[in-house]
Short mmCIF file of C-alpha atoms and ligand atoms in Angstrom, two decimals:
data_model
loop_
_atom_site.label_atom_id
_atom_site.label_comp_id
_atom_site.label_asym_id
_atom_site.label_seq_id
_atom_site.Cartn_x
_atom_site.Cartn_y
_atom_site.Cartn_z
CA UNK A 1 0.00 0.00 0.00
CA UNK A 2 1.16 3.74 -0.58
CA UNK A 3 1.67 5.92 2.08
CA UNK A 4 1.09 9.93 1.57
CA UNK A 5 4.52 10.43 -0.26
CA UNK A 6 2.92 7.44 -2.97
CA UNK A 7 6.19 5.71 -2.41
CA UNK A 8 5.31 1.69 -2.45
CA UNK A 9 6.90 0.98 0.67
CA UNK A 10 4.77 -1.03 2.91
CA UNK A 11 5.10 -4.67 2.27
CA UNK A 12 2.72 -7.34 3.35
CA UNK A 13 3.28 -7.11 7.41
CA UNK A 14 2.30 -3.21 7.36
CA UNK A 15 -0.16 -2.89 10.75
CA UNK A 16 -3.94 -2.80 8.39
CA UNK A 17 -7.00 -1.99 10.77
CA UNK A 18 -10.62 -2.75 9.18
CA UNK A 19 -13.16 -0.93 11.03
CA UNK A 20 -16.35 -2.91 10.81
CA UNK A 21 -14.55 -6.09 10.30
CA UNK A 22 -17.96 -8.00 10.95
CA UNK A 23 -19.99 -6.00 8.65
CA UNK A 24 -20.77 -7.25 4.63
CA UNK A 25 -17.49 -5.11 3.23
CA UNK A 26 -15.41 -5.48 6.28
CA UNK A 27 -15.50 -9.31 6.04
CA UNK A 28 -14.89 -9.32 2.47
CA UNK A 29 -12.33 -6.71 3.00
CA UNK A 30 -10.55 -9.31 5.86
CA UNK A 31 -11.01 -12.37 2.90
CA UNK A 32 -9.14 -9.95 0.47
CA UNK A 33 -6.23 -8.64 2.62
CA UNK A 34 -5.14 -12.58 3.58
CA UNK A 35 -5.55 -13.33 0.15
CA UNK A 36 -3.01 -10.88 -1.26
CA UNK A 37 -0.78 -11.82 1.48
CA UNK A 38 -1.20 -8.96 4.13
CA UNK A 39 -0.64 -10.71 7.55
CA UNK A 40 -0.61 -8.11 10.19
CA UNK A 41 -4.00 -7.34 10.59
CA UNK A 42 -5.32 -5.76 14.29
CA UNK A 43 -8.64 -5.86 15.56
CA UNK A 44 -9.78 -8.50 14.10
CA UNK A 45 -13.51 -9.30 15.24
CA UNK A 46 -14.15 -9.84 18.16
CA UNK A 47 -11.38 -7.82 19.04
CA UNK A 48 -12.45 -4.77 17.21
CA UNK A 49 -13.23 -1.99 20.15
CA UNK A 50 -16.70 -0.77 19.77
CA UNK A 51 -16.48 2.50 17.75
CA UNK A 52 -19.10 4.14 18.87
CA UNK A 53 -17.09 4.59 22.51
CA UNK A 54 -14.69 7.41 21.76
CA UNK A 55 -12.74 6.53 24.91
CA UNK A 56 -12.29 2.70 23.55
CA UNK A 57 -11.34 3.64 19.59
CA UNK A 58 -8.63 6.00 21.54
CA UNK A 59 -6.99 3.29 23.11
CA UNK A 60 -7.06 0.90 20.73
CA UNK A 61 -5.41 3.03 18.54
CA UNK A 62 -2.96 3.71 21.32
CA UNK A 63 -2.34 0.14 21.71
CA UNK A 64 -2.31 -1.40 18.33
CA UNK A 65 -1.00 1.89 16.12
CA UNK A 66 -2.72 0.86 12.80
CA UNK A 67 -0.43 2.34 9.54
CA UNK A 68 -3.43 1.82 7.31
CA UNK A 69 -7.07 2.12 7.74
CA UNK A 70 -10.15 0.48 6.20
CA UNK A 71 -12.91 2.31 7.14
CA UNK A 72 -16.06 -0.22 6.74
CA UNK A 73 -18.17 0.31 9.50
CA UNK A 74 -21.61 1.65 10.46
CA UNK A 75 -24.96 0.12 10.73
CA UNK A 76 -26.42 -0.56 7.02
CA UNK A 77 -29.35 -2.03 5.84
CA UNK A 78 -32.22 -1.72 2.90
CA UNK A 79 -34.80 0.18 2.17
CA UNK A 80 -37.56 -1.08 4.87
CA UNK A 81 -34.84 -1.06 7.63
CA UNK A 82 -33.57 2.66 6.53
CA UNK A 83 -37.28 3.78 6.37
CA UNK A 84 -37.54 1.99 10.05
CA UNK A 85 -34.63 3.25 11.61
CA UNK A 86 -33.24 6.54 10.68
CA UNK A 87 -31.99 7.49 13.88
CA UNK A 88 -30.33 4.29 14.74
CA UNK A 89 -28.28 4.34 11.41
CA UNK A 90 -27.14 8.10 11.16
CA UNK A 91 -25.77 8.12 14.89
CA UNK A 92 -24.06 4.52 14.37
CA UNK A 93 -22.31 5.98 11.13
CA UNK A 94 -21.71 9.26 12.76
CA UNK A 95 -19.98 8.41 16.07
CA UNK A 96 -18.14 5.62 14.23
CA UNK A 97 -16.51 7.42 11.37
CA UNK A 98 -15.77 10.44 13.70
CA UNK A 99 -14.27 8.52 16.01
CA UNK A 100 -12.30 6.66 13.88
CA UNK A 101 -11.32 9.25 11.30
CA UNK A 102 -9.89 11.93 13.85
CA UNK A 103 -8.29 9.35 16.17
CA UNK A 104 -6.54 7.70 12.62
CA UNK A 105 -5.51 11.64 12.18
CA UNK A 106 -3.82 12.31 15.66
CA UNK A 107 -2.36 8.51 15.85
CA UNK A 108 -0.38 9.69 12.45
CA UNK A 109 -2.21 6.49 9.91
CA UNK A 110 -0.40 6.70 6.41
CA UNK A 111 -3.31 6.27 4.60
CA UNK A 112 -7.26 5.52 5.22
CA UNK A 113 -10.10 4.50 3.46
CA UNK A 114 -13.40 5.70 3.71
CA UNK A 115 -16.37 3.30 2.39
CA UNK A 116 -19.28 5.19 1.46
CA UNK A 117 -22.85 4.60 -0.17
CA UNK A 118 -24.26 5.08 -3.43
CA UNK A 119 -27.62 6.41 -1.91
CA UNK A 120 -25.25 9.66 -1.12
CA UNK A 121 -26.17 10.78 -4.75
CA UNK A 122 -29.38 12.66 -5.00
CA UNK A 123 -32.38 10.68 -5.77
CA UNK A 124 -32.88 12.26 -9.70
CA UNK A 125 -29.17 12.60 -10.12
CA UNK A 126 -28.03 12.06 -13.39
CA UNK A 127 -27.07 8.47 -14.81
CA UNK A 128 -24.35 7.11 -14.88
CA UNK A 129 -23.69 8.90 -11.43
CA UNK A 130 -20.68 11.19 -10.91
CA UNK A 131 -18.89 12.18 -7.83
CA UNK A 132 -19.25 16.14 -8.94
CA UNK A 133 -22.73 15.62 -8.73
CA UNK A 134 -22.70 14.77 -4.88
CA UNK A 135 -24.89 17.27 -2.71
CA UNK A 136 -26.15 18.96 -6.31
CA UNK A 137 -29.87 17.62 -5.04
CA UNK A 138 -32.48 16.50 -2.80
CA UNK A 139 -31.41 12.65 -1.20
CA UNK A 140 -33.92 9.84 -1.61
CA UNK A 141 -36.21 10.25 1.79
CA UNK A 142 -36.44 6.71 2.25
CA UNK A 143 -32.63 6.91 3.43
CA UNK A 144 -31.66 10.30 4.10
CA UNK A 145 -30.51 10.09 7.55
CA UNK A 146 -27.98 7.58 6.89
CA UNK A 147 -27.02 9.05 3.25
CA UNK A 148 -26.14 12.40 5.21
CA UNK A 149 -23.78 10.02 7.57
CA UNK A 150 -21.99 8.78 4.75
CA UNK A 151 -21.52 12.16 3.09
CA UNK A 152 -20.61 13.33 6.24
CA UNK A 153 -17.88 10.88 6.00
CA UNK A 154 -16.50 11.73 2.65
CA UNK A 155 -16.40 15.59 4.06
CA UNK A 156 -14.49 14.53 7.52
CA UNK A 157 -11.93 12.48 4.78
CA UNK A 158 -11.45 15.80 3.10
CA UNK A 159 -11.09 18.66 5.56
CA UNK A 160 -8.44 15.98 7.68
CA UNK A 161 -6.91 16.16 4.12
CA UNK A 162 -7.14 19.52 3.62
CA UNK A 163 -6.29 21.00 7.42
CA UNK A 164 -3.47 18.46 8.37
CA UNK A 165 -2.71 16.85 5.11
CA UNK A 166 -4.04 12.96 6.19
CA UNK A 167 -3.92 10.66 3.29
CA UNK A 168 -7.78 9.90 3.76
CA UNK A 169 -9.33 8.75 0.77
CA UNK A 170 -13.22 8.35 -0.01
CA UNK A 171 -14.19 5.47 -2.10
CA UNK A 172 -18.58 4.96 -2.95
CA UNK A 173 -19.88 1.70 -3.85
CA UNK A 174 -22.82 0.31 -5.83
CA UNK A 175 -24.54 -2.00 -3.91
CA UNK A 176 -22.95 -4.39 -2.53
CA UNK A 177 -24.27 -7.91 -1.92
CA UNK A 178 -22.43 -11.07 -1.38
CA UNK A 179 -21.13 -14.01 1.74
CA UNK A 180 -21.65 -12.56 5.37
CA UNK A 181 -24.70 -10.61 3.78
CA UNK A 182 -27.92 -9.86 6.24
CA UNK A 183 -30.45 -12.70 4.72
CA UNK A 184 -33.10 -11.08 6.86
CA UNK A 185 -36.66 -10.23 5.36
CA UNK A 186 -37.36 -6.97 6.95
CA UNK A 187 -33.91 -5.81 7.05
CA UNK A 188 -31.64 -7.11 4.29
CA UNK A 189 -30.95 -5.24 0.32
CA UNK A 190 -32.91 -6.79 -1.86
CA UNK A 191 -30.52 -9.25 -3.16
CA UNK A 192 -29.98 -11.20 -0.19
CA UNK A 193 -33.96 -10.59 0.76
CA UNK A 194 -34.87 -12.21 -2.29
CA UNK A 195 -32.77 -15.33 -1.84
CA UNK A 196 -34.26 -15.92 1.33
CA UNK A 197 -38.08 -15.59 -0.09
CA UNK A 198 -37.34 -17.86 -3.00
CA UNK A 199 -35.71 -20.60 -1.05
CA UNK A 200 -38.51 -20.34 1.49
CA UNK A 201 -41.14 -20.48 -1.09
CA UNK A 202 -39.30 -23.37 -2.81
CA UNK A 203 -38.95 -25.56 0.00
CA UNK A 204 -43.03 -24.69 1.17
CA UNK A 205 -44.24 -25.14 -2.82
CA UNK A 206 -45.48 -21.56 -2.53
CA UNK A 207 -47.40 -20.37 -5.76
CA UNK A 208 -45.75 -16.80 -5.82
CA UNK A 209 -43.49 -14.85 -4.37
CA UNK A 210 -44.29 -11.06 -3.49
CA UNK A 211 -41.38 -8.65 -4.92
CA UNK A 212 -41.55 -5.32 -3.15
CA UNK A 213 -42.01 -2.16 -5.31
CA UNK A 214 -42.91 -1.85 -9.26
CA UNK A 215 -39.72 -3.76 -10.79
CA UNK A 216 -38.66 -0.93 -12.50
CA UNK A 217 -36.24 0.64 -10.30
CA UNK A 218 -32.70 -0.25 -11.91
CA UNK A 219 -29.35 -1.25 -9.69
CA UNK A 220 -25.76 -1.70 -10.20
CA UNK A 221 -24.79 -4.54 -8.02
CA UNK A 222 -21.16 -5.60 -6.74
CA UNK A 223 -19.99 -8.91 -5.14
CA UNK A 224 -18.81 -7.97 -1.82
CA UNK A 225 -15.22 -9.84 -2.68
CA UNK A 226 -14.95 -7.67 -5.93
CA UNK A 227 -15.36 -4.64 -3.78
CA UNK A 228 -13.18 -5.69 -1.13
CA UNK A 229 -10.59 -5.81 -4.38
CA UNK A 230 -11.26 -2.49 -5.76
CA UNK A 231 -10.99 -0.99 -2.40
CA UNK A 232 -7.40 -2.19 -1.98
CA UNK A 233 -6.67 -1.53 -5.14
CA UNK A 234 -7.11 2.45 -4.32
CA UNK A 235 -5.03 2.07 -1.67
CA UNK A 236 -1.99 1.01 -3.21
CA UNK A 237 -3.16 3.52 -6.36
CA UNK A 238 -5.07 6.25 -5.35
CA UNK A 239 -4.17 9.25 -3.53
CA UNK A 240 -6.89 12.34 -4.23
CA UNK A 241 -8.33 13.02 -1.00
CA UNK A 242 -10.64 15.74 -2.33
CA UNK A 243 -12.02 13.60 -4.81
CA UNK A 244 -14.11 10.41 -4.02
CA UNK A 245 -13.57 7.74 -6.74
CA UNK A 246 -16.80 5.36 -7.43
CA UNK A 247 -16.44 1.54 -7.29
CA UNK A 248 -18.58 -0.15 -9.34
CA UNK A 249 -18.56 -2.95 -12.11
CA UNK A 250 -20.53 -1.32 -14.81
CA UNK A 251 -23.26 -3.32 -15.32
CA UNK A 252 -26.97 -2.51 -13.62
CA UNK A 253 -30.07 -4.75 -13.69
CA UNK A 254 -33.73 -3.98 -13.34
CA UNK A 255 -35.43 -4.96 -9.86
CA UNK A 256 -37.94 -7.68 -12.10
CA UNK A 257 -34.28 -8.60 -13.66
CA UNK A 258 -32.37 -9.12 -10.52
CA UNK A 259 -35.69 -11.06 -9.21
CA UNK A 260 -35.49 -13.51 -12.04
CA UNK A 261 -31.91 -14.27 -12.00
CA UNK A 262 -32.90 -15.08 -8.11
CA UNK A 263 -35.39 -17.18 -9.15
CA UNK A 264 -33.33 -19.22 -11.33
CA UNK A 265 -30.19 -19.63 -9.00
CA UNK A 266 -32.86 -20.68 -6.21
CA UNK A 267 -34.75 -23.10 -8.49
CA UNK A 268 -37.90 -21.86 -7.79
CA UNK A 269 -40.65 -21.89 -10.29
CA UNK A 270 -43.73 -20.21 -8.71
CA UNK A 271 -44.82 -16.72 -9.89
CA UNK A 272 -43.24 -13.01 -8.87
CA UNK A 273 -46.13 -11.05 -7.56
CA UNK A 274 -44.84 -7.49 -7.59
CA UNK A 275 -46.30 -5.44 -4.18
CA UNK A 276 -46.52 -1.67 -5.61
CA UNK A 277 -47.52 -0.03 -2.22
CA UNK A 278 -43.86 -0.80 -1.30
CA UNK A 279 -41.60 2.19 -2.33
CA UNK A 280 -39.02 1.54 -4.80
CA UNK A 281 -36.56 4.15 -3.81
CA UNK A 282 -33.90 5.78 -6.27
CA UNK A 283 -35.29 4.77 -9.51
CA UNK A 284 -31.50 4.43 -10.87
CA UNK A 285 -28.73 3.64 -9.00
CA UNK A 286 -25.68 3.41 -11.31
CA UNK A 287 -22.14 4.90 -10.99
CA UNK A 288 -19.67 5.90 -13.51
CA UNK A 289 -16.20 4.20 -12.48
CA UNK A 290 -14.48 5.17 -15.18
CA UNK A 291 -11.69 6.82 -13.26
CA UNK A 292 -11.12 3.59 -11.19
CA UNK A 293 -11.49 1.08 -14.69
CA UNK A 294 -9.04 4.19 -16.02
CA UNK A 295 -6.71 3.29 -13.29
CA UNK A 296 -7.00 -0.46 -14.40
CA UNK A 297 -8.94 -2.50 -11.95
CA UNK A 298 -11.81 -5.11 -13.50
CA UNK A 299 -14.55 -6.97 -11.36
CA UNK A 300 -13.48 -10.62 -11.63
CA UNK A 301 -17.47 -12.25 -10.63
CA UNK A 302 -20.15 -12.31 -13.09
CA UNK A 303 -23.79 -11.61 -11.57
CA UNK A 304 -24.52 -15.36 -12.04
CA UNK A 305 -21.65 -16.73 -10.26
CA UNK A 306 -21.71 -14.07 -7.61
CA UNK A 307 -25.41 -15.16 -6.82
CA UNK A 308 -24.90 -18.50 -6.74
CA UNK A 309 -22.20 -17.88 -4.30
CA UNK A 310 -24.36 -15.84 -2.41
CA UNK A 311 -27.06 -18.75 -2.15
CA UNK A 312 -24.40 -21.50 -1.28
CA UNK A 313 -23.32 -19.03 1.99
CA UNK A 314 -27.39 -18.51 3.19
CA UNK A 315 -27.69 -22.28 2.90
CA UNK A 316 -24.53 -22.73 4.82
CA UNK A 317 -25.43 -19.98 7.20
CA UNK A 318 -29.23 -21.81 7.54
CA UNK A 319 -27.70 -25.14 8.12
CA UNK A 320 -25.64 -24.13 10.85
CA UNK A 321 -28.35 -22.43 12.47
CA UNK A 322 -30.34 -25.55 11.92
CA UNK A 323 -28.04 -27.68 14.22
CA UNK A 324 -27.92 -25.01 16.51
CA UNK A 325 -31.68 -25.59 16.58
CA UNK A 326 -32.83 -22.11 15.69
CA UNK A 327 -35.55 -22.83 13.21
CA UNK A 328 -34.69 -20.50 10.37
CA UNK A 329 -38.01 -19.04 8.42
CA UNK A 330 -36.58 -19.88 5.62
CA UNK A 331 -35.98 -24.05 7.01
CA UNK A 332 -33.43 -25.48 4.61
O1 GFB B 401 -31.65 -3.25 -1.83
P1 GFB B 401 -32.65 -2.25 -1.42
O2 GFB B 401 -33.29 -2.42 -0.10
O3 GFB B 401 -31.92 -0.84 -1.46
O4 GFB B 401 -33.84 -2.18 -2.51
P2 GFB B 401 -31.97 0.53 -2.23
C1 GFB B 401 -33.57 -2.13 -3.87
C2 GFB B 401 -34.88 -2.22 -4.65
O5 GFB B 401 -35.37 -3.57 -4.52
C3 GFB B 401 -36.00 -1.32 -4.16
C4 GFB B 401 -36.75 -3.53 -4.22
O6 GFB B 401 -36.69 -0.79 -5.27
C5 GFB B 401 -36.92 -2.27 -3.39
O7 GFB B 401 -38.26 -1.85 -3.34
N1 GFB B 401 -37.13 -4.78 -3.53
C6 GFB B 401 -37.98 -5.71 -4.02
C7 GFB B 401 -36.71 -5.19 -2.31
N2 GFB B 401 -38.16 -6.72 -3.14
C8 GFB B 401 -37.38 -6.42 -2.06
C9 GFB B 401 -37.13 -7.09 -0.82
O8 GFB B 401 -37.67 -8.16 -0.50
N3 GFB B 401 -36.24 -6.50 0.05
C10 GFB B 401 -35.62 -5.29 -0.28
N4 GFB B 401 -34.76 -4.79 0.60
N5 GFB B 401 -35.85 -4.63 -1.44
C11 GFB B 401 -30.59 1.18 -0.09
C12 GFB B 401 -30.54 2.31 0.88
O9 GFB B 401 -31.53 1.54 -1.05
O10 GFB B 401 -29.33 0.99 -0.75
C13 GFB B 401 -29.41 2.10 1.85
O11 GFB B 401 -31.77 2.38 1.57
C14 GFB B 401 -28.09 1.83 1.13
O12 GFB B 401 -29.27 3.25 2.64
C15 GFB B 401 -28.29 0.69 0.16
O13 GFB B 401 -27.70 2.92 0.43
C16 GFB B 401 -27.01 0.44 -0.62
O14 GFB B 401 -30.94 0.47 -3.27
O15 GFB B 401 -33.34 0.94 -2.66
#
């Protein structure tokens, strides 16, 4: 990884910290880091201190002086769980990222990474989405409160920059799906929603399956381990603090599209019902990552492979749940 001066000096046993190592990204993030060789990782869950306790980030950073920081953390969930809890998810992602971004500044870390959230774009903001149009309109409502915490992020990555001259970089995602993903119903994105529904209405010989929303609505989707790659691919080449730099794959799907492709990967062959009193959000979520393909870095999953991926670690995640005899809703 490069440290401010850009010079490649950090080999594989530089001190990494992910904050939020339990979360979707911050699992995939741990996966990536061991697989390109980069041992010396601290705070590893459950040792991670809980970031919302100023007094506890402080001395774990006095303890464990991190060189590099992956900043993954912060409570995240879809659209029903952002439309339920707005105040849970903007003071998580506040007191997290402020804790950890000023205590990576006065503990002297080479070079940090800020994970943001595609929802920070306005909800009519112009497709493919570019970082200059950040903050140029109003946010989707259904997740305001935690879109302001993550651009709130991206600004305490800049003025650290600008002030004190901390290599803290922003990086915003599509939407991220993948192993370690929240399966729930109620709370989960829709990709990891829908597996759950289909499996459960496979293994019950349901008729239908009820897709919230029109179908319309469009996303770009990115497996969590692709992500995890692009991500440490900035660090080692990117360096402009003041300007965030979009990961994405390219590629978006319609909601009715991504339900489908579900449908297939699950086996199920019942109807989709589509439930139009549930909101559909953005209607187009898609990011231009043409700087970051510029720079050279490809996704490696196709959607297909990435789902069926997905599936194979809820089935795992079910069966282990099984023998720990909590009946799943969605029983294996
Ligand atoms: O993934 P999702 O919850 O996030 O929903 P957003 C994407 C689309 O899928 C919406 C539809 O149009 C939903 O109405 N959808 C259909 C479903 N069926 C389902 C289902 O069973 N579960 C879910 N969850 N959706 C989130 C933001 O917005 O994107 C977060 O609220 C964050 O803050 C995340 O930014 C990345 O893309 O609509």
């Amino acid at each position: 990884m490069q440290d401010a001066r850009g010079d490649d000096e950090v080999e594989g046993n530089a001190r990494i910290f992910v904050a939020g190592g339990s979360t979707l990204i911050g699992a995939a993030l741990l996966r990536q880091l061991a697989a390109q060789s980069y041992t010396n990782v601290v705070g590893l869950p459950p040792g991670e201190p809980d970031l919302r306790r100023a007094a506890e980030v402080e001395s774990f950073f006095s303890r464990f002086r991190p060189e590099y920081v992956l900043f993954a953390a912060g409570k995240s969930g879809g659209i029903e769980a952002n439309r339920l809890f707005p105040a849970d998810l903007i003071i998580d992602n506040l007191l997290s990222e402020c804790h950890v971004i000023d205590a990576a500044h006065r503990h002297g870390v080479k070079k940090l990474l800020y994970v943001g959230s595609s929802c920070s774009y306005p909800k009519h903001c112009p497709q493919p989405m570019q970082v200059e149009s950040l903050m140029s309109g109003p946010l989707e409502p259904t997740n305001d409160a935690y879109a302001t915490a993550k651009i709130a992020g991206i600004k305490l990555c800049q003025a650290y920059a600008r002030q004190h001259g901390d290599n803290f970089i922003s990086g915003i995602p599509a939407n991220a799906f993948g192993i370690d993903d929240d399966f729930s119903p109620a709370g989960g994105h829709v990709i990891p929603a829908l597996i759950g529904k289909f499996h459960k209405a496979r293994v019950e010989a349901q008729p239908a399956v009820s897709i919230w929303g029109t179908g319309t609505p469009r996303r770009e989707f990115i497996f969590a381990d692709d992500l995890a790659d692009a991500c440490l691919f900035v660090m080692r080449e990117y360096n402009d603090t003041q300007t965030p730099i979009n990961l994405g794959c390219g590629e978006d799907l319609s909601i009715r599209e991504t339900a489908e492709l579900i449908r297939d990967v699950v086996g199920f062959t019942g109807e989709l019902v589509f439930d139009a009193t549930r909101p559909d959000g953005m209607p187009l979520k898609s990011l231009d990552s043409t700087p970051l393909i510029r720079l050279g870095w490809r996704s490696r999953t196709p959607i297909v492979k990435a789902l069926m991926e997905t599936y194979e670690a809820y089935l795992f995640e079910a069966r282990k749940l099984e023998q720990e005899g909590i009946h799943v809703r969605a029983a294996v």
